[in-house]
Short mmCIF file of C-alpha atoms and ligand atoms in Angstrom, two decimals:
data_model
loop_
_atom_site.label_atom_id
_atom_site.label_comp_id
_atom_site.label_asym_id
_atom_site.label_seq_id
_atom_site.Cartn_x
_atom_site.Cartn_y
_atom_site.Cartn_z
CA MET L 1 0.00 0.00 0.00
CA SER L 2 1.52 3.26 -1.06
CA LEU L 3 -0.43 6.44 -0.61
CA LYS L 4 0.72 9.56 -2.39
CA ASN L 5 -0.08 13.16 -1.60
CA LEU L 6 -2.76 14.70 -3.75
CA ILE L 7 -1.88 17.91 -5.54
CA THR L 8 -4.61 20.52 -5.28
CA VAL L 9 -5.58 23.87 -6.84
CA PRO L 10 -3.85 26.35 -7.21
CA ASP L 11 -0.72 24.18 -7.77
CA ASP L 12 0.73 25.03 -11.22
CA LEU L 13 1.58 21.39 -11.91
CA LEU L 14 -2.12 20.70 -12.50
CA ARG L 15 -1.91 23.06 -15.52
CA LYS L 16 0.96 21.22 -17.21
CA LYS L 17 0.57 18.81 -20.12
CA SER L 18 1.43 15.20 -19.27
CA GLN L 19 3.82 13.22 -21.50
CA ASN L 20 3.09 10.02 -23.43
CA ILE L 21 4.51 6.78 -22.05
CA GLU L 22 7.02 5.17 -24.41
CA LYS L 23 7.54 1.95 -22.50
CA ILE L 24 5.84 0.32 -19.53
CA THR L 25 8.62 -0.43 -17.06
CA ILE L 26 8.58 -1.40 -13.40
CA ASN L 27 8.28 2.35 -12.64
CA GLU L 28 5.01 2.68 -14.55
CA LYS L 29 3.65 -0.48 -12.90
CA LYS L 30 4.46 0.98 -9.48
CA LEU L 31 2.90 4.31 -10.47
CA ILE L 32 -0.32 2.51 -11.49
CA ARG L 33 -0.46 0.73 -8.11
CA ASP L 34 0.13 4.02 -6.30
CA LEU L 35 -2.66 5.66 -8.31
CA PHE L 36 -5.15 2.92 -7.40
CA ASP L 37 -4.14 2.96 -3.71
CA THR L 38 -4.46 6.75 -3.53
CA MET L 39 -7.75 6.86 -5.46
CA TYR L 40 -9.43 4.15 -3.35
CA HIS L 41 -8.12 5.70 -0.12
CA HIS L 42 -9.81 9.01 -1.00
CA ASN L 43 -13.00 7.31 -2.26
CA GLY L 44 -12.41 8.74 -5.73
CA ILE L 45 -13.66 7.10 -8.91
CA GLY L 46 -10.84 8.39 -11.09
CA LEU L 47 -7.31 9.72 -10.77
CA ALA L 48 -4.69 10.98 -13.22
CA ALA L 49 -0.95 10.66 -12.57
CA VAL L 50 -0.52 14.45 -12.54
CA GLN L 51 -2.74 14.58 -9.45
CA ILE L 52 0.04 12.86 -7.50
CA GLY L 53 2.66 15.01 -9.19
CA ILE L 54 3.75 12.78 -12.09
CA LEU L 55 3.36 14.25 -15.58
CA LYS L 56 2.72 10.97 -17.39
CA ARG L 57 -0.35 10.11 -19.46
CA ILE L 58 -1.78 7.44 -17.14
CA ILE L 59 -5.25 7.45 -15.59
CA VAL L 60 -7.07 4.97 -13.37
CA LEU L 61 -10.81 4.63 -12.88
CA ASP L 62 -13.31 2.55 -10.98
CA VAL L 63 -16.91 3.48 -11.66
CA SER L 64 -18.43 0.31 -10.17
CA LYS L 65 -21.41 0.70 -7.87
CA LYS L 66 -20.93 0.35 -4.12
CA ASP L 67 -22.65 -3.05 -3.92
CA GLU L 68 -20.55 -4.46 -6.78
CA GLY L 69 -16.98 -5.69 -6.50
CA LYS L 70 -14.11 -3.41 -7.45
CA LYS L 71 -13.59 -2.87 -11.17
CA PRO L 72 -10.21 -1.21 -11.53
CA MET L 73 -9.47 0.18 -15.01
CA CYS L 74 -6.19 1.65 -16.21
CA PHE L 75 -5.62 3.69 -19.37
CA ILE L 76 -2.19 4.64 -20.70
CA ASN L 77 -1.86 7.33 -23.42
CA PRO L 78 -5.68 7.56 -23.80
CA VAL L 79 -6.98 9.43 -26.85
CA ILE L 80 -10.63 10.21 -27.57
CA GLN L 81 -11.38 9.05 -31.12
CA SER L 82 -15.05 10.02 -31.33
CA ARG L 83 -17.76 11.72 -29.29
CA SER L 84 -21.55 11.47 -29.47
CA ASN L 85 -23.62 14.54 -30.27
CA LYS L 86 -25.90 13.62 -27.41
CA ILE L 87 -24.89 15.30 -24.18
CA SER L 88 -25.21 14.14 -20.59
CA THR L 89 -24.93 16.20 -17.42
CA TYR L 90 -23.28 15.18 -14.16
CA GLU L 91 -22.36 17.13 -11.08
CA GLU L 92 -18.61 16.58 -10.98
CA GLY L 93 -16.16 16.84 -8.13
CA CYS L 94 -12.39 16.50 -8.29
CA LEU L 95 -9.85 15.21 -5.76
CA SER L 96 -7.66 18.18 -6.71
CA ILE L 97 -10.40 20.74 -5.97
CA PRO L 98 -11.76 20.02 -2.48
CA ASN L 99 -15.43 20.64 -1.65
CA THR L 100 -16.34 21.90 -5.09
CA PHE L 101 -19.04 20.41 -7.30
CA ILE L 102 -19.85 21.72 -10.75
CA GLU L 103 -22.59 20.67 -13.15
CA ILE L 104 -20.85 19.85 -16.42
CA GLN L 105 -22.18 18.81 -19.81
CA ARG L 106 -20.12 16.38 -21.84
CA PRO L 107 -20.76 14.00 -24.75
CA GLU L 108 -22.81 11.07 -23.43
CA LYS L 109 -20.67 8.56 -25.32
CA CYS L 110 -17.08 8.51 -26.45
CA THR L 111 -14.64 6.05 -27.97
CA VAL L 112 -11.18 5.97 -26.45
CA GLU L 113 -8.02 4.39 -27.81
CA TYR L 114 -5.40 3.54 -25.19
CA ILE L 115 -2.68 1.15 -24.11
CA ASN L 116 -3.39 -1.23 -21.25
CA ASP L 117 -1.02 -2.01 -18.39
CA GLU L 118 0.44 -4.90 -20.40
CA GLY L 119 1.36 -2.60 -23.25
CA LYS L 120 -1.44 -3.74 -25.59
CA LYS L 121 -3.38 -1.27 -27.74
CA ASN L 122 -7.10 -1.27 -27.04
CA ILE L 123 -10.30 0.59 -27.87
CA ILE L 124 -13.20 1.06 -25.49
CA GLU L 125 -16.66 2.49 -26.04
CA CYS L 126 -17.72 4.49 -23.01
CA GLU L 127 -21.10 5.77 -21.96
CA GLY L 128 -22.78 7.23 -18.91
CA LEU L 129 -20.61 7.71 -15.83
CA LEU L 130 -17.61 5.98 -17.44
CA SER L 131 -17.74 8.39 -20.40
CA THR L 132 -17.92 11.45 -18.14
CA CYS L 133 -15.20 10.16 -15.84
CA ILE L 134 -12.74 9.24 -18.59
CA GLN L 135 -13.22 12.66 -20.24
CA HIS L 136 -12.62 14.37 -16.87
CA GLU L 137 -9.37 12.44 -16.37
CA ILE L 138 -8.13 12.98 -19.95
CA ASN L 139 -8.71 16.71 -19.36
CA HIS L 140 -6.26 16.43 -16.43
CA LEU L 141 -3.59 15.07 -18.79
CA ASP L 142 -3.94 18.27 -20.81
CA GLY L 143 -3.95 20.58 -17.79
CA LYS L 144 -7.69 21.24 -17.93
CA LEU L 145 -9.83 21.31 -14.79
CA ILE L 146 -13.58 21.34 -14.09
CA ILE L 147 -13.38 24.99 -12.96
CA ASP L 148 -12.45 25.86 -16.57
CA PHE L 149 -16.06 25.10 -17.52
CA LEU L 150 -17.17 28.08 -15.39
CA SER L 151 -17.17 31.80 -16.11
CA LYS L 152 -13.91 33.58 -15.22
CA LEU L 153 -15.62 35.32 -12.30
CA LYS L 154 -16.85 32.10 -10.68
CA LYS L 155 -13.55 30.35 -11.40
CA ASP L 156 -11.50 33.13 -9.77
CA LEU L 157 -13.74 33.00 -6.69
CA ILE L 158 -13.14 29.27 -6.25
CA ILE L 159 -9.37 29.61 -6.73
CA LYS L 160 -9.29 32.47 -4.20
CA LYS L 161 -11.27 30.44 -1.68
CA LEU L 162 -9.01 27.39 -2.06
CA SER L 163 -5.85 29.50 -1.87
CA LYS L 164 -7.05 30.96 1.43
CA GLN L 165 -7.82 27.50 2.82
CA LYS L 166 -4.24 26.53 2.05
CA SER L 167 -2.72 29.44 3.91
CA ALA L 168 -4.94 28.68 6.91
CA ASP L 169 -3.10 25.39 7.33
CA ARG L 170 0.27 27.13 7.41
CA VAL L 171 1.96 27.26 10.78
CA VAL L 172 4.92 29.48 11.55
CA VAL L 173 6.87 28.72 14.69
ZN1 LIG Q 201 -10.24 15.62 -11.27
#
C-alpha cells in the first residue's frame, strides 16, 4: 500500500501537459499501483498521474457501484477518437479541488483508444458515468480542470477560496 499526496488547486503542476509513455517499465507499474491505492483511499472514482505530481499520461478509474466488486481500469496514453452529439450532465467533483461540485455537460458517449497495463493497444466504447469520468481524467492530462467550464468570475472566486484554505493550514513557529 503506497499512498501519495494529492496535488490541489492552485498548484501550477495541474496546468501542465502530461507526457506520453514510451515503455511500460517497473516504474510505470508501481505508479499505477500508487494511483489505485491513492484513489481508493480518498474514495475517488478516477485519478490521473498528474494529481500525484507525475506528468505521465496514465489514468485509473473505478466506476463500479458500491454493492458491486471493485472494477479497476487503467488507461495509458488515452486518446478520444469520437464523441456522441448527445450530451449528458453530471455534477462533478475532483480530488484536486476540495469541496467543489460543478454541473458539467459532456458527450454522453465517447470512444477511447489507449494502451493497457500490459502494453497492448485497445479501444473502449464508453457511456454514462464511465464516459464522463474518462473525459474528466483525460482533461487532467492536458492541464484542464472542471473549474475551466465556469465563467472567469466564478472560477476566480473558487481559486481564491481554495488559496485561502491553504494558507490557513500554514503554521509558523
Ligand atoms: Zn479531477
